[in-house]
Amino acid sequence: MTEAREFRLSDALLDRLARARSVLVLTGAGMSAESGIPTFRDAQTGIWSKFRPEELATPEAFAADPDRVWRWYEARRKTVREAQPHAGYLALVELEALVGELNVVTQNVDGLHQRAGSHRVWELHGNILRSKCHLSLRPIGREWIEESPQTPPPSPYVPEGLARPDVVWFGEALPTAAVEAAVEAASRCDFCFSIGTSSLVQPAASLPLYALERGAPLVEINPEHTPLSAQADQCIRGMASEVLVTVVSQLQAAKRENR
Ligand code: BJW
């Protein structure tokens, strides 16, 4: 494994990427950090440096104090609505045109990959801008939410139901279609990037292992060491935006040379 001092892919890995027919990109909160959305576990700025996860991101927390949890998510929704995808997101859109197929599997709930223009995006932990009934789990439209004076707004479907964010809390099952697509993409890929994730939360953290089992090279982009680092073929210790712009430029140059 190589710990790159600069933000470039090694020549051997660049060659594998240039020949890849299916690329998997797994992203976590670090991908959105440079767009101004706090990560979860970073010591100084992470959301959970101020709150304990079990107080806010669990069904039990919502049952105990729905108003508190709803208000916390309202504040985070505001941040997400104001955020813009950074250059790394745009680099991933460019990457789509350079490889056979690109699947972006994200743990993020902010929708920035889709807003940047990536086409094949699988959201493992839902989307913070959507809401659903906490009992029937049926989707609730933004208009209903905005017109309600209550926090949380009541469910339009079930008398005792409340609106809750359409995200996946600890102990909850991930959306089946997204998990199936993600496992399938990981098992099929011939190159894998893990970007800006602590690689701690399951089942997302296991996806790169499926890629490794298949023999795909794994590149981690993260300024910090993670439990996945030891298994990566290369760890690029930089910020997602700068590294992705560099890697995609490298690939574009390599493709021009081979024309
Ligand atoms: C940069 C950067 C820059 C900074 N550039 N990098 C197996 C073993 C043990 C436990 C479990 C297991 N299987 C399941 C569990 C339990 C649990 C779990 O994994 N717990 C672990 C903590 C141990 N998992 C679950 O409960 C999951 N559900 C489940 O498995 O259900 C099973 C089931 C089946 C059938 C029926 C019922 C149940 C659900 C997990 C849900 C996670 N939800 C959250 C909240 C989402 C909503 C919200 O936003 O509020 O998802 S928790 C939080 O963690 C969020 C994230 O998506 C997720 C991952 O965080 P991430 O992305 O890794 O962020 P950080 O902050 O941790 O790391 C950021 C990284 O970026 C750092 O490394 C930085 O260095 C780096 N970075 N700036 C690049 N500029």
GROMACS .gro file of C-alpha atoms and ligand atoms in nm:
model
  339
    1MET     CA    1   0.000   0.000   0.000
    2THR     CA    2   0.125   0.348  -0.090
    3GLU     CA    3   0.069   0.659   0.126
    4ALA     CA    4   0.086   0.924  -0.144
    5ARG     CA    5   0.247   1.254  -0.041
    6GLU     CA    6   0.103   1.426  -0.343
    7PHE     CA    7  -0.249   1.399  -0.472
    8ARG     CA    8  -0.178   1.180  -0.773
    9LEU     CA    9  -0.277   0.824  -0.850
   10SER     CA   10   0.021   0.594  -0.903
   11ASP     CA   11   0.092   0.511  -1.269
   12ALA     CA   12  -0.013   0.149  -1.222
   13LEU     CA   13  -0.348   0.249  -1.069
   14LEU     CA   14  -0.405   0.517  -1.331
   15ASP     CA   15  -0.364   0.247  -1.594
   16ARG     CA   16  -0.621   0.026  -1.416
   17LEU     CA   17  -0.863   0.320  -1.393
   18ALA     CA   18  -0.820   0.402  -1.761
   19ARG     CA   19  -0.917   0.043  -1.847
   20ALA     CA   20  -1.197   0.012  -1.590
   21ARG     CA   21  -1.538  -0.086  -1.721
   22SER     CA   22  -1.723  -0.025  -1.396
   23VAL     CA   23  -1.611   0.214  -1.123
   24LEU     CA   24  -1.760   0.233  -0.774
   25VAL     CA   25  -1.731   0.554  -0.573
   26LEU     CA   26  -1.838   0.531  -0.208
   27THR     CA   27  -1.872   0.871  -0.041
   28GLY     CA   28  -1.920   0.985   0.315
   29ALA     CA   29  -1.954   1.309   0.507
   30GLY     CA   30  -1.598   1.422   0.423
   31MET     CA   31  -1.709   1.458   0.060
   32SER     CA   32  -1.951   1.733   0.162
   33ALA     CA   33  -1.726   1.901   0.420
   34GLU     CA   34  -1.580   2.147   0.169
   35SER     CA   35  -1.934   2.242   0.065
   36GLY     CA   36  -1.987   2.362   0.422
   37ILE     CA   37  -2.179   2.062   0.559
   38PRO     CA   38  -2.026   1.938   0.886
   39THR     CA   39  -1.903   1.578   0.910
   40PHE     CA   40  -2.024   1.354   1.191
   41ARG     CA   41  -1.714   1.241   1.375
   42ASP     CA   42  -1.444   1.505   1.318
   43ALA     CA   43  -1.326   1.615   1.662
   44GLN     CA   44  -1.360   1.992   1.626
   45THR     CA   45  -1.630   2.043   1.364
   46GLY     CA   46  -1.823   1.713   1.353
   47ILE     CA   47  -2.193   1.716   1.434
   48TRP     CA   48  -2.134   1.464   1.712
   49SER     CA   49  -1.866   1.671   1.879
   50LYS     CA   50  -2.169   1.866   2.011
   51PHE     CA   51  -2.441   1.598   2.033
   52ARG     CA   52  -2.448   1.229   2.110
   53PRO     CA   53  -2.582   1.024   1.816
   54GLU     CA   54  -2.813   0.824   2.034
   55GLU     CA   55  -2.976   1.149   2.147
   56LEU     CA   56  -3.072   1.253   1.797
   57ALA     CA   57  -3.022   0.997   1.520
   58THR     CA   58  -3.226   0.704   1.649
   59PRO     CA   59  -3.597   0.612   1.643
   60GLU     CA   60  -3.584   0.612   2.025
   61ALA     CA   61  -3.464   0.973   2.029
   62PHE     CA   62  -3.751   1.076   1.804
   63ALA     CA   63  -4.003   0.890   2.018
   64ALA     CA   64  -3.867   1.058   2.333
   65ASP     CA   65  -3.851   1.414   2.199
   66PRO     CA   66  -3.983   1.455   1.842
   67ASP     CA   67  -3.977   1.835   1.866
   68ARG     CA   68  -3.604   1.846   1.951
   69VAL     CA   69  -3.508   1.599   1.679
   70TRP     CA   70  -3.724   1.776   1.418
   71ARG     CA   71  -3.571   2.116   1.501
   72TRP     CA   72  -3.217   1.973   1.478
   73TYR     CA   73  -3.296   1.839   1.132
   74GLU     CA   74  -3.457   2.168   1.028
   75ALA     CA   75  -3.130   2.349   1.108
   76ARG     CA   76  -2.932   2.093   0.908
   77ARG     CA   77  -3.177   2.117   0.615
   78LYS     CA   78  -3.110   2.490   0.600
   79THR     CA   79  -2.735   2.423   0.573
   80VAL     CA   80  -2.793   2.164   0.301
   81ARG     CA   81  -3.019   2.395   0.097
   82GLU     CA   82  -2.754   2.668   0.107
   83ALA     CA   83  -2.465   2.436   0.013
   84GLN     CA   84  -2.325   2.409  -0.339
   85PRO     CA   85  -2.142   2.108  -0.485
   86HIS     CA   86  -1.766   2.178  -0.490
   87ALA     CA   87  -1.517   2.104  -0.767
   88GLY     CA   88  -1.474   1.742  -0.652
   89TYR     CA   89  -1.841   1.672  -0.729
   90LEU     CA   90  -1.797   1.816  -1.077
   91ALA     CA   91  -1.484   1.606  -1.126
   92LEU     CA   92  -1.691   1.293  -1.052
   93VAL     CA   93  -1.941   1.401  -1.319
   94GLU     CA   94  -1.650   1.433  -1.565
   95LEU     CA   95  -1.525   1.091  -1.457
   96GLU     CA   96  -1.855   0.940  -1.579
   97ALA     CA   97  -1.759   1.030  -1.935
   98LEU     CA   98  -1.414   0.873  -1.902
   99VAL     CA   99  -1.500   0.526  -1.770
  100GLY     CA  100  -1.744   0.258  -1.884
  101GLU     CA  101  -1.986   0.298  -1.595
  102LEU     CA  102  -1.971   0.497  -1.272
  103ASN     CA  103  -2.186   0.417  -0.970
  104VAL     CA  104  -2.183   0.667  -0.686
  105VAL     CA  105  -2.295   0.508  -0.360
  106THR     CA  106  -2.333   0.772  -0.093
  107GLN     CA  107  -2.395   0.769   0.278
  108ASN     CA  108  -2.471   1.138   0.255
  109VAL     CA  109  -2.825   1.268   0.281
  110ASP     CA  110  -2.767   1.606   0.113
  111GLY     CA  111  -2.832   1.524  -0.255
  112LEU     CA  112  -2.517   1.709  -0.369
  113HIS     CA  113  -2.408   1.436  -0.613
  114GLN     CA  114  -2.740   1.460  -0.798
  115ARG     CA  115  -2.729   1.840  -0.792
  116ALA     CA  116  -2.379   1.831  -0.942
  117GLY     CA  117  -2.510   1.611  -1.226
  118SER     CA  118  -2.399   1.255  -1.142
  119HIS     CA  119  -2.646   1.012  -1.297
  120ARG     CA  120  -2.614   0.682  -1.113
  121VAL     CA  121  -2.637   0.777  -0.745
  122TRP     CA  122  -2.752   0.538  -0.472
  123GLU     CA  123  -2.845   0.699  -0.139
  124LEU     CA  124  -2.788   0.447   0.140
  125HIS     CA  125  -2.903   0.668   0.429
  126GLY     CA  126  -3.194   0.851   0.264
  127ASN     CA  127  -3.229   1.222   0.198
  128ILE     CA  128  -3.266   1.495   0.457
  129LEU     CA  129  -3.480   1.713   0.229
  130ARG     CA  130  -3.753   1.448   0.214
  131SER     CA  131  -3.996   1.365   0.495
  132LYS     CA  132  -4.209   1.063   0.575
  133CYS     CA  133  -4.474   0.956   0.827
  134HIS     CA  134  -4.302   0.800   1.127
  135LEU     CA  135  -4.569   0.528   1.152
  136SER     CA  136  -4.676   0.443   0.796
  137LEU     CA  137  -4.338   0.548   0.644
  138ARG     CA  138  -4.530   0.698   0.349
  139PRO     CA  139  -4.364   1.004   0.190
  140ILE     CA  140  -4.489   1.350   0.291
  141GLY     CA  141  -4.454   1.639   0.043
  142ARG     CA  142  -4.267   1.961   0.119
  143GLU     CA  143  -4.585   2.172   0.078
  144TRP     CA  144  -4.761   1.986   0.360
  145ILE     CA  145  -4.457   2.032   0.583
  146GLU     CA  146  -4.424   2.403   0.510
  147GLU     CA  147  -4.793   2.473   0.564
  148SER     CA  148  -4.801   2.311   0.906
  149PRO     CA  149  -4.752   2.534   1.214
  150GLN     CA  150  -4.665   2.227   1.426
  151THR     CA  151  -4.318   2.082   1.496
  152PRO     CA  152  -4.302   1.814   1.382
  153PRO     CA  153  -4.594   1.847   1.141
  154PRO     CA  154  -4.865   1.579   1.180
  155SER     CA  155  -4.883   1.292   0.933
  156PRO     CA  156  -5.148   1.334   0.663
  157TYR     CA  157  -5.210   0.957   0.677
  158VAL     CA  158  -5.227   0.832   1.037
  159PRO     CA  159  -5.393   1.023   1.324
  160GLU     CA  160  -5.105   0.967   1.573
  161GLY     CA  161  -4.837   0.986   1.306
  162LEU     CA  162  -4.577   1.262   1.279
  163ALA     CA  163  -4.353   1.379   0.998
  164ARG     CA  164  -3.989   1.272   1.035
  165PRO     CA  165  -3.689   1.314   0.806
  166ASP     CA  166  -3.657   1.041   0.542
  167VAL     CA  167  -3.313   0.934   0.664
  168VAL     CA  168  -3.182   0.608   0.810
  169TRP     CA  169  -3.122   0.616   1.183
  170PHE     CA  170  -2.910   0.368   1.381
  171GLY     CA  171  -3.087   0.034   1.411
  172GLU     CA  172  -3.306   0.098   1.107
  173ALA     CA  173  -3.289  -0.095   0.782
  174LEU     CA  174  -3.139   0.078   0.479
  175PRO     CA  175  -3.357   0.120   0.168
  176THR     CA  176  -3.359  -0.220  -0.002
  177ALA     CA  177  -3.327  -0.097  -0.361
  178ALA     CA  178  -3.026   0.122  -0.279
  179VAL     CA  179  -2.849  -0.153  -0.083
  180GLU     CA  180  -2.909  -0.408  -0.357
  181ALA     CA  181  -2.783  -0.170  -0.624
  182ALA     CA  182  -2.480  -0.082  -0.412
  183VAL     CA  183  -2.384  -0.444  -0.340
  184GLU     CA  184  -2.433  -0.531  -0.706
  185ALA     CA  185  -2.218  -0.234  -0.817
  186ALA     CA  186  -1.946  -0.325  -0.564
  187SER     CA  187  -1.944  -0.688  -0.674
  188ARG     CA  188  -1.921  -0.588  -1.041
  189CYS     CA  189  -1.673  -0.300  -1.029
  190ASP     CA  190  -1.313  -0.314  -1.143
  191PHE     CA  191  -1.203   0.001  -0.960
  192CYS     CA  192  -1.319   0.140  -0.626
  193PHE     CA  193  -1.275   0.477  -0.453
  194SER     CA  194  -1.368   0.531  -0.088
  195ILE     CA  195  -1.392   0.905  -0.030
  196GLY     CA  196  -1.439   1.101   0.292
  197THR     CA  197  -1.580   0.830   0.512
  198SER     CA  198  -1.466   0.706   0.851
  199SER     CA  199  -1.549   0.350   0.732
  200LEU     CA  200  -1.711   0.283   1.069
  201VAL     CA  201  -2.081   0.259   0.991
  202GLN     CA  202  -2.221  -0.067   0.856
  203PRO     CA  203  -2.329  -0.193   0.612
  204ALA     CA  204  -2.177   0.089   0.398
  205ALA     CA  205  -1.828   0.028   0.537
  206SER     CA  206  -1.826  -0.326   0.395
  207LEU     CA  207  -1.893  -0.226   0.034
  208PRO     CA  208  -1.526  -0.170  -0.060
  209LEU     CA  209  -1.456  -0.521   0.073
  210TYR     CA  210  -1.683  -0.668  -0.196
  211ALA     CA  211  -1.481  -0.475  -0.454
  212LEU     CA  212  -1.155  -0.605  -0.308
  213GLU     CA  213  -1.289  -0.961  -0.312
  214ARG     CA  214  -1.353  -0.919  -0.682
  215GLY     CA  215  -0.992  -0.808  -0.734
  216ALA     CA  216  -1.069  -0.440  -0.794
  217PRO     CA  217  -0.805  -0.192  -0.676
  218LEU     CA  218  -0.914   0.029  -0.386
  219VAL     CA  219  -0.811   0.393  -0.346
  220GLU     CA  220  -0.898   0.583  -0.029
  221ILE     CA  221  -0.920   0.962  -0.040
  222ASN     CA  222  -0.919   1.099   0.314
  223PRO     CA  223  -0.683   1.326   0.509
  224GLU     CA  224  -0.702   1.079   0.800
  225HIS     CA  225  -0.631   0.709   0.852
  226THR     CA  226  -0.942   0.485   0.873
  227PRO     CA  227  -1.001   0.114   0.945
  228LEU     CA  228  -1.007   0.065   0.565
  229SER     CA  229  -0.668   0.228   0.501
  230ALA     CA  230  -0.462  -0.088   0.555
  231GLN     CA  231  -0.652  -0.264   0.278
  232ALA     CA  232  -0.630   0.015   0.022
  233ASP     CA  233  -0.389  -0.006  -0.271
  234GLN     CA  234  -0.328   0.366  -0.233
  235CYS     CA  235  -0.433   0.620   0.032
  236ILE     CA  236  -0.433   0.976  -0.092
  237ARG     CA  237  -0.417   1.195   0.217
  238GLY     CA  238  -0.584   1.508   0.088
  239MET     CA  239  -0.916   1.686   0.065
  240ALA     CA  240  -1.174   1.535  -0.169
  241SER     CA  241  -1.202   1.838  -0.401
  242GLU     CA  242  -0.832   1.880  -0.473
  243VAL     CA  243  -0.760   1.508  -0.504
  244LEU     CA  244  -1.055   1.436  -0.734
  245VAL     CA  245  -0.973   1.728  -0.963
  246THR     CA  246  -0.611   1.603  -0.984
  247VAL     CA  247  -0.704   1.239  -1.047
  248VAL     CA  248  -0.958   1.324  -1.318
  249SER     CA  249  -0.706   1.556  -1.490
  250GLN     CA  250  -0.450   1.274  -1.476
  251LEU     CA  251  -0.699   1.039  -1.640
  252GLN     CA  252  -0.794   1.292  -1.908
  253ALA     CA  253  -0.424   1.344  -1.989
  254ALA     CA  254  -0.361   0.968  -2.003
  255LYS     CA  255  -0.656   0.918  -2.239
  256ARG     CA  256  -0.533   1.202  -2.466
  257GLU     CA  257  -0.186   1.047  -2.484
  258ASN     CA  258  -0.326   0.708  -2.585
  259ARG     CA  259  -0.549   0.844  -2.860
  260BJW     C1  260  -1.253   1.430   0.451
  260BJW     C2  261  -1.260   1.565   0.437
  260BJW     C3  262  -1.236   1.613   0.310
  260BJW     C4  263  -1.304   1.527   0.638
  260BJW     N1  264  -1.207   1.531   0.211
  260BJW     N2  265  -1.224   1.348   0.350
  260BJW     C5  266  -2.198  -0.458   1.212
  260BJW     C6  267  -2.105  -0.441   1.313
  260BJW     C7  268  -2.124  -0.344   1.412
  260BJW     C8  269  -2.236  -0.262   1.413
  260BJW     C9  270  -2.328  -0.280   1.312
  260BJW    C10  271  -2.309  -0.376   1.215
  260BJW     N3  272  -2.415  -0.370   1.129
  260BJW    C11  273  -2.498  -0.273   1.171
  260BJW    C12  274  -2.448  -0.218   1.282
  260BJW    C13  275  -2.509  -0.109   1.361
  260BJW    C14  276  -2.493   0.028   1.300
  260BJW    C15  277  -2.343   0.060   1.292
  260BJW     O1  278  -2.281   0.052   1.189
  260BJW     N4  279  -2.286   0.104   1.402
  260BJW    C16  280  -2.145   0.141   1.404
  260BJW    C17  281  -2.131   0.284   1.451
  260BJW    C18  282  -2.069   0.043   1.486
  260BJW     N5  283  -2.557   0.036   1.171
  260BJW    C19  284  -2.687   0.059   1.159
  260BJW     O2  285  -2.758   0.070   1.258
  260BJW    C20  286  -2.744   0.068   1.019
  260BJW     N6  287  -2.859  -0.014   1.011
  260BJW    C21  288  -2.852  -0.146   1.000
  260BJW     O3  289  -2.748  -0.205   0.984
  260BJW     O4  290  -2.974  -0.207   1.008
  260BJW    C22  291  -2.982  -0.349   1.011
  260BJW    C23  292  -3.130  -0.383   1.006
  260BJW    C24  293  -3.174  -0.477   0.914
  260BJW    C25  294  -3.310  -0.509   0.909
  260BJW    C26  295  -3.400  -0.446   0.996
  260BJW    C27  296  -3.357  -0.352   1.085
  260BJW    C28  297  -3.220  -0.320   1.091
  260BJW    C29  298  -2.794   0.209   0.994
  260BJW    C30  299  -2.686   0.311   0.990
  260BJW    C31  300  -2.748   0.450   0.975
  260BJW    C32  301  -2.644   0.559   0.985
  260BJW     N7  302  -2.714   0.684   0.992
  260BJW    C33  303  -2.636   0.806   0.997
  260BJW    C34  304  -2.732   0.925   1.018
  260BJW    C35  305  -2.807   0.957   0.887
  260BJW    C36  306  -2.907   1.066   0.908
  260BJW    C37  307  -2.846   1.199   0.941
  260BJW     O5  308  -2.772   1.257   0.860
  260BJW     O6  309  -2.873   1.248   1.051
  260BJW     O7  310  -2.560   0.820   0.876
  260BJW     S1  311  -2.510   0.802   1.123
  260BJW    C38  312  -2.388   0.889   1.030
  260BJW     O8  313  -2.275   0.801   1.005
  260BJW    C39  314  -2.453   0.918   0.893
  260BJW    C40  315  -2.340   0.891   0.800
  260BJW     O9  316  -2.388   0.863   0.670
  260BJW    C41  317  -2.271   0.773   0.865
  260BJW    C42  318  -2.128   0.756   0.820
  260BJW    O10  319  -2.050   0.865   0.855
  260BJW     P1  320  -1.928   0.908   0.764
  260BJW    O11  321  -1.978   0.946   0.630
  260BJW    O12  322  -1.825   0.804   0.768
  260BJW    O13  323  -1.883   1.045   0.834
  260BJW     P2  324  -1.777   1.070   0.951
  260BJW    O14  325  -1.800   1.204   1.005
  260BJW    O15  326  -1.776   0.958   1.045
  260BJW    O16  327  -1.635   1.067   0.877
  260BJW    C43  328  -1.597   1.171   0.787
  260BJW    C44  329  -1.464   1.131   0.725
  260BJW    O17  330  -1.431   1.228   0.627
  260BJW    C45  331  -1.347   1.128   0.825
  260BJW    O18  332  -1.272   1.007   0.805
  260BJW    C46  333  -1.263   1.250   0.787
  260BJW    O19  334  -1.123   1.230   0.807
  260BJW    C47  335  -1.295   1.264   0.641
  260BJW     N8  336  -1.285   1.400   0.588
  260BJW     N9  337  -1.294   1.619   0.564
  260BJW    C48  338  -1.200   1.395   0.239
  260BJW    N10  339  -1.240   1.747   0.288
   0.00000   0.00000   0.00000
